[in-house]
Amino acid sequence: MGGRRKRALMNVDEVVDFFNNIIVEKPYLFLLIPFILIFWAIEKWFFSLSNWVPLVLAVWATIQYGNYQHRMVVEDLNKKWKRVILNTSPITPLEHCEWLNKLLMEIWLNFMNPKLSLRFQSIVEKRLKHRKSRLIEKVELLEFSLGSSPPCLGLHGTRWSTSGDQRVMRLGFDWDTTDISIMLLAKVAKPFFGTAKIVINSLHIKGDLLLMPILAGKAILYSFISTPEVRITVAFGSGGSQSLPATELPGVSSWLVKLLTDTLSKTMVEPRRQCFSLPTVDLRKKAVGGIIYVTVISASKLSRSSLRGSPTRRQPSFAVDGLEDHFDDKDLQTFVEVELGELTRRTYVRPGSSPQWDSTFNMVLHDNTGTVRFHLYERTPGSVKYDYLASCEIKMKYVSDDSTIFWAVGPDSGVIARHSEVCGKEVEMVLPFEGVNAGKLAVRLVVKEWQFSDGSHSFNNFRVRSQPTLNGSSNFLSRTGRKINVTVVEGKDLVTKDKFGKCNPYVKLQYGKVLQKTRTAHSFNPIWNQKFEFDEIGGGEYLKIKCYTEEVFGDDSIGSARINLEGLVEGSVRDVWVPLEKVNSGELRIQLEAVSIDDYEGSRGSAYPGNGWIELVLVEARDLIAADLRGTSDPYVRVHYGNLKRRTKVMYRTLNPQWHQTLEFPDDGSPLELHVKDHNALLPTSNIGDCVVEYQRLPPNEMSDKWIPLQGVKRGEIHVQVTRKVPELLKRPSLDPEPSLTKAHQISSQQILNRHHLLIVPFPLF
């Protein structure tokens, strides 16, 4: 009796599943039922057509039920077959792969070698900056080429295996070559002196390699199963001198082996995987940076016991009266720190084992590849200490077809891969935390923009290119001779270390050896609108930005950043928000503009060369620093204009001097520099600030009245009035222009000489 009732219930369940399946696959089918009932009622009560309607319905229902049963059987068999395949993790028989080495030989020289050399060169350069031998003070990579001899793959065969849904090829890797060309220039530290060239003339790397095709063959992930065996041979020389044996500088060879081994371990040993993309088209664009929005959405299944299960993460417990404090997972208070290079940002603290953050951060990438790391921390109630729990990471890479590939380590060391065909497309990933048994993190990434070395940039599926010149080439000229205008516009959400919550920020800019500084603001969202000019430097030099807050006992750093100035196009202004690194919040708005030397020179000089002069009125200064022990200064201004030097009178015992003094110089386009000094009768003078007066682009005979912040000091501004004077004779019509120009030149020169005698106070020069 019980078995009959059980079978009846099973039949009811099958009928319910059948109708549910019909509703899902054909949702509009049940709309026909009322029409069929109406038609049947008409046929029964008004006039009889036939008895075919119930028969057709019965046949149709039988066919649908048969199709449903067949589909269920097929899906059940597929699930069982897939479960058998995946659980047994079959390994294919050993396959010979001479064909793979022949193919690699064909494509190595012209395709693989240039791409891999460029990629590994950037990795080695970064490692050389952070890891140096004790005998080497400074090292620079001069040449990097992997040579014409490719590695040997799978000499003993290769096998395919299955890990989850991912197919993995395992094969041997043996690269023993003497054809590479890697040269380093090292500045040798004491007790040795001078420079030496370090030449790596042979390389041997041996290990087991894993290849994982992803995204339907659009890319391949590759990594070593364990740290490979590395051997290198090093020679030393200097210029054209005979190479010396490696034993002349002991320890350098072992340092290079360790450097190469550590580089491989941290970038290419499981679970760290590199990506080799296989795009259908190659647009031949070199990406030099990008802007990425990273959103930390939520976490799930967080467990304190699992996250702290390993010995390295186990925290000390505190007992009260012999009883341990017990915290439930619902009492967890966690936040996530997002790291990209030296840029870090933090979410808010959220409670529970499944916290929701939905925090979005503006991140900057300085290369065509990058790694976004996510670190999970717990905030202990009643304590200021944060406990590290777990981490995970996503790697990303620009592909030459203008798309982006994201990949990460999945569950059970699997692969999570996503492909964004265009900028602006959101990519969402759920990542397991590494090295722990619980917890997942949901994140979203959006590449807003890729920037290229030729000045173009891609965003929202639209590429902005530089305008072509008349000869068809790009406007991106040689870096020699161009000017870079940098405008520090404003900042927002700056941090402060002041215990009273005040923020007095200013910004320092460094480009090459040139330093510039903005004035000090008094806000967490300051506005500067200050423009600075630099000579462009080749070699991919970065513009370094450091933000400080002014304090009584020393200024505190509140963030830094760097901007790649490659690819700036003349005639267009780049307006970007730059997030500050090494802090949790803060952004600066920077405007960048490149100016050609011809345009710059055309706008800087007088409209009438040799027939005008520069009139500079030094009005006053304010808020100068105190150079004397009594808390005051004796300031005066020394003016440098080309080879000419002038100075003002000294104003004694004041930090707010007033000079009201006029100086004049012939207009030849030279830089006009002001040096504010503190006068001392016996001791050497002290510098209390410098600045440069921009006058080259002023309209003729129009005065510019401005306050200029002093550079190289914490505070201080100087008030100047500058005018480019042009003789009025040049504006009058004349029947004989040449004598007028000659006369004007003579008059203007005589006027300048007379004015110099009348207006400049004869103080001695220092």
Coordinates of C-alpha atoms in Angstrom, one line a residue, residues 112-387:
M112 CA 57.6 35.0 -30.9
N113 CA 61.1 36.5 -30.2
P114 CA 60.1 40.2 -30.6
K115 CA 57.0 39.8 -28.5
L116 CA 58.5 37.8 -25.7
S117 CA 61.7 39.9 -25.6
L118 CA 59.7 43.1 -25.2
R119 CA 57.5 41.5 -22.5
F120 CA 60.3 40.0 -20.5
Q121 CA 62.4 43.1 -20.9
S122 CA 59.9 45.2 -19.1
I123 CA 59.6 42.6 -16.3
V124 CA 63.4 42.4 -15.9
E125 CA 63.7 46.2 -15.8
K126 CA 61.2 46.5 -13.0
R127 CA 63.0 43.8 -11.0
L128 CA 66.4 45.4 -11.5
K129 CA 65.2 48.6 -9.9
H130 CA 64.2 46.8 -6.7
R131 CA 66.9 44.1 -6.5
K132 CA 70.5 45.0 -6.6
S133 CA 73.7 43.3 -5.6
R134 CA 75.8 44.7 -2.8
L135 CA 78.7 45.3 -5.3
I136 CA 76.5 47.2 -7.7
E137 CA 75.3 50.7 -6.9
K138 CA 73.2 51.2 -10.1
V139 CA 72.3 48.9 -12.9
E140 CA 70.7 49.7 -16.3
L141 CA 69.5 47.3 -19.0
L142 CA 71.1 48.2 -22.3
E143 CA 70.1 45.4 -24.5
F144 CA 67.6 42.5 -24.3
S145 CA 67.0 39.9 -27.0
L146 CA 66.2 36.2 -26.6
G147 CA 68.2 35.3 -29.7
S148 CA 67.3 33.1 -32.7
S149 CA 67.3 29.8 -30.9
P150 CA 63.9 28.8 -29.5
P151 CA 63.4 26.5 -26.5
C152 CA 62.7 22.8 -27.0
L153 CA 59.2 21.8 -25.9
G154 CA 58.1 18.3 -25.0
L155 CA 61.2 16.4 -25.9
H156 CA 59.7 13.4 -24.0
G157 CA 56.2 14.0 -25.3
T158 CA 53.2 15.8 -24.0
R159 CA 49.9 15.0 -22.3
W160 CA 46.5 16.6 -22.1
S161 CA 44.5 16.5 -18.8
T162 CA 41.3 17.9 -17.6
S163 CA 40.8 20.1 -14.5
G164 CA 37.2 21.0 -14.1
D165 CA 36.1 22.4 -17.4
Q166 CA 39.6 23.4 -18.3
R167 CA 41.9 21.5 -20.6
V168 CA 45.5 21.6 -19.7
M169 CA 48.6 20.6 -21.7
R170 CA 51.7 19.5 -19.8
L171 CA 55.0 19.4 -21.5
G172 CA 58.7 19.6 -20.8
F173 CA 60.6 22.9 -21.3
D174 CA 64.3 22.9 -22.0
W175 CA 66.0 26.0 -23.2
D176 CA 69.8 25.8 -23.5
T177 CA 71.1 28.7 -25.7
T178 CA 74.2 30.7 -26.3
D179 CA 72.5 33.0 -28.8
I180 CA 70.9 35.4 -26.4
S181 CA 71.9 39.1 -26.1
I182 CA 71.4 40.5 -22.7
M183 CA 73.7 43.4 -21.6
L184 CA 73.6 45.4 -18.4
L185 CA 75.6 48.5 -17.5
A186 CA 76.5 48.5 -13.8
K187 CA 78.0 51.2 -11.7
V188 CA 80.2 49.3 -9.3
A189 CA 80.1 50.2 -5.6
K190 CA 83.1 50.4 -3.2
P191 CA 85.7 49.1 -2.9
F192 CA 85.6 48.8 -6.7
F193 CA 85.1 51.9 -8.8
G194 CA 83.8 52.9 -12.3
T195 CA 81.3 51.1 -14.6
A196 CA 81.3 47.7 -16.1
K197 CA 79.3 45.9 -18.7
I198 CA 77.7 42.7 -17.6
V199 CA 77.0 40.4 -20.5
I200 CA 74.8 37.3 -20.2
N201 CA 76.1 35.1 -23.0
S202 CA 74.4 31.8 -22.2
L203 CA 71.2 30.7 -20.5
H204 CA 69.7 27.3 -19.5
I205 CA 66.2 27.0 -18.1
K206 CA 64.6 23.6 -17.5
G207 CA 61.2 22.7 -16.1
D208 CA 57.7 21.4 -16.7
L209 CA 55.3 23.8 -18.4
L210 CA 51.5 24.1 -18.4
L211 CA 49.6 25.5 -21.3
M212 CA 45.9 26.4 -20.8
P213 CA 43.8 27.6 -23.8
I214 CA 41.1 30.0 -22.7
L215 CA 38.3 32.1 -24.3
A216 CA 37.8 29.6 -27.1
G217 CA 41.4 29.8 -28.2
K218 CA 41.7 33.6 -28.1
A219 CA 44.6 33.3 -25.6
I220 CA 46.8 30.8 -23.9
L221 CA 47.9 30.9 -20.2
Y222 CA 51.3 29.5 -19.5
S223 CA 53.2 28.7 -16.3
F224 CA 55.7 26.4 -14.7
I225 CA 54.5 23.7 -12.3
S226 CA 57.4 24.4 -10.0
T227 CA 60.4 26.7 -9.9
P228 CA 62.6 25.8 -12.9
E229 CA 66.3 25.1 -12.9
V230 CA 68.2 28.2 -14.0
R231 CA 71.9 28.5 -15.0
I232 CA 73.6 31.4 -16.7
T233 CA 77.1 32.4 -17.8
V234 CA 78.3 35.9 -17.2
A235 CA 81.2 37.9 -18.7
F236 CA 82.5 41.3 -17.7
G237 CA 84.0 44.1 -19.8
S238 CA 84.4 47.8 -20.2
G239 CA 83.9 49.4 -23.6
G240 CA 86.1 47.8 -26.1
S241 CA 88.4 46.2 -23.6
Q242 CA 88.9 42.5 -23.4
S243 CA 86.1 40.6 -21.4
L244 CA 87.2 39.6 -17.9
P245 CA 86.2 36.3 -16.2
A246 CA 83.1 36.4 -14.0
T247 CA 85.2 35.7 -10.9
E248 CA 86.6 39.3 -11.1
L249 CA 83.3 40.5 -9.4
P250 CA 82.3 37.7 -7.0
G251 CA 78.7 37.2 -6.2
V252 CA 77.3 39.0 -9.3
S253 CA 76.7 35.7 -11.2
S254 CA 74.8 34.1 -8.3
W255 CA 72.9 37.4 -7.8
L256 CA 71.7 37.3 -11.4
V257 CA 70.7 33.6 -11.1
K258 CA 68.7 34.4 -8.0
L259 CA 67.2 37.5 -9.7
L260 CA 66.0 35.5 -12.7
T261 CA 64.8 32.6 -10.5
D262 CA 62.8 34.9 -8.3
T263 CA 61.4 36.7 -11.3
L264 CA 60.2 33.4 -12.7
S265 CA 58.8 32.3 -9.4
K266 CA 56.8 35.4 -8.8
T267 CA 55.4 35.7 -12.4
M268 CA 55.4 32.3 -14.0
V269 CA 55.1 29.5 -11.4
E270 CA 51.7 28.1 -10.4
P271 CA 49.3 29.7 -9.7
R272 CA 51.0 32.8 -11.3
R273 CA 50.2 32.6 -15.0
Q274 CA 51.2 34.7 -17.9
C275 CA 48.9 35.3 -21.0
F276 CA 49.8 35.0 -24.6
S277 CA 47.0 36.5 -26.7
L278 CA 46.1 35.3 -30.2
P279 CA 44.1 38.2 -31.7
T280 CA 42.5 37.9 -35.2
V281 CA 43.8 41.3 -36.1
D282 CA 46.8 43.3 -35.0
L283 CA 46.3 47.1 -34.9
R284 CA 50.0 47.6 -34.0
K285 CA 49.2 49.9 -31.1
K286 CA 51.6 50.2 -28.1
A287 CA 49.5 50.8 -25.0
V288 CA 51.4 52.8 -22.4
G289 CA 48.6 53.1 -19.8
G290 CA 45.0 53.0 -19.0
I291 CA 42.2 54.1 -16.6
I292 CA 40.3 51.3 -14.9
Y293 CA 37.3 51.5 -12.6
V294 CA 37.3 48.7 -10.0
T295 CA 34.1 48.0 -8.0
V296 CA 34.2 45.7 -4.9
I297 CA 30.7 44.4 -4.8
S298 CA 30.4 41.9 -2.0
A299 CA 31.8 38.8 -0.3
S300 CA 30.1 35.5 0.6
K301 CA 30.7 32.5 2.8
L302 CA 33.3 34.2 5.0
S303 CA 34.3 32.1 7.9
R304 CA 36.7 33.2 10.6
S305 CA 37.9 29.6 11.3
S306 CA 38.6 28.9 7.6
L307 CA 40.2 32.3 6.9
R308 CA 42.5 31.9 9.9
G309 CA 43.0 28.2 9.5
S310 CA 46.6 28.3 8.3
P311 CA 49.5 28.8 10.8
T312 CA 50.5 32.1 9.1
R313 CA 47.1 33.5 9.5
R314 CA 46.1 32.1 12.9
Q315 CA 45.7 35.0 15.4
P316 CA 46.5 34.8 19.1
S317 CA 43.4 34.3 21.3
F318 CA 42.8 36.2 24.5
A319 CA 41.3 34.5 27.5
V320 CA 39.3 36.1 30.3
D321 CA 38.9 34.0 33.6
G322 CA 40.0 30.9 31.7
L323 CA 37.4 31.3 29.0
E324 CA 38.2 32.2 25.4
D325 CA 36.4 35.1 23.7
H326 CA 34.1 33.6 21.1
F327 CA 33.0 35.5 18.0
D328 CA 30.4 34.3 15.6
D329 CA 30.9 34.8 11.9
K330 CA 28.0 37.2 12.0
D331 CA 30.2 39.5 14.2
L332 CA 32.8 39.7 11.4
Q333 CA 33.7 43.3 10.5
T334 CA 35.7 43.3 7.3
F335 CA 36.9 45.6 4.5
V336 CA 38.8 45.1 1.3
E337 CA 42.0 46.9 0.2
V338 CA 42.4 47.2 -3.6
E339 CA 46.0 47.4 -4.9
L340 CA 47.2 48.2 -8.4
G341 CA 50.9 48.9 -8.4
E342 CA 51.6 51.5 -5.7
L343 CA 48.0 52.7 -5.8
T344 CA 45.8 51.4 -3.0
R345 CA 42.2 52.1 -2.0
R346 CA 40.0 50.8 0.8
T347 CA 36.3 50.0 1.1
Y348 CA 34.2 50.9 4.2
V349 CA 33.9 48.3 7.0
R350 CA 30.9 46.1 6.7
P351 CA 29.6 43.4 9.2
G352 CA 28.6 39.8 8.6
S353 CA 29.8 36.8 6.7
S354 CA 28.3 38.1 3.5
P355 CA 29.2 41.8 3.5
Q356 CA 28.0 44.2 0.8
W357 CA 30.4 47.1 -0.2
D358 CA 29.6 48.3 -3.7
S359 CA 32.6 50.6 -3.6
T360 CA 34.0 51.9 -6.9
F361 CA 37.6 53.2 -7.3
N362 CA 39.3 55.1 -10.1
M363 CA 42.6 53.3 -10.7
V364 CA 45.5 54.1 -13.1
L365 CA 47.6 51.6 -15.0
H366 CA 51.1 52.6 -16.2
D367 CA 51.6 49.7 -18.6
N368 CA 49.7 47.4 -21.0
T369 CA 49.4 44.8 -18.3
G370 CA 48.6 45.0 -14.7
T371 CA 47.5 43.0 -11.6
V372 CA 44.7 44.1 -9.4
R373 CA 45.0 42.6 -5.9
F374 CA 42.3 42.4 -3.3
H375 CA 43.3 42.0 0.4
L376 CA 40.6 41.1 2.9
Y377 CA 41.0 42.5 6.5
E378 CA 39.1 42.2 9.7
R379 CA 38.6 45.0 12.1
T380 CA 38.6 43.8 15.7
P381 CA 35.9 45.5 17.8
G382 CA 37.5 47.9 20.3
S383 CA 40.9 47.7 18.6
V384 CA 42.7 49.9 16.1
K385 CA 44.6 46.9 14.7
Y386 CA 43.5 45.3 11.4
D387 CA 44.0 41.5 10.9

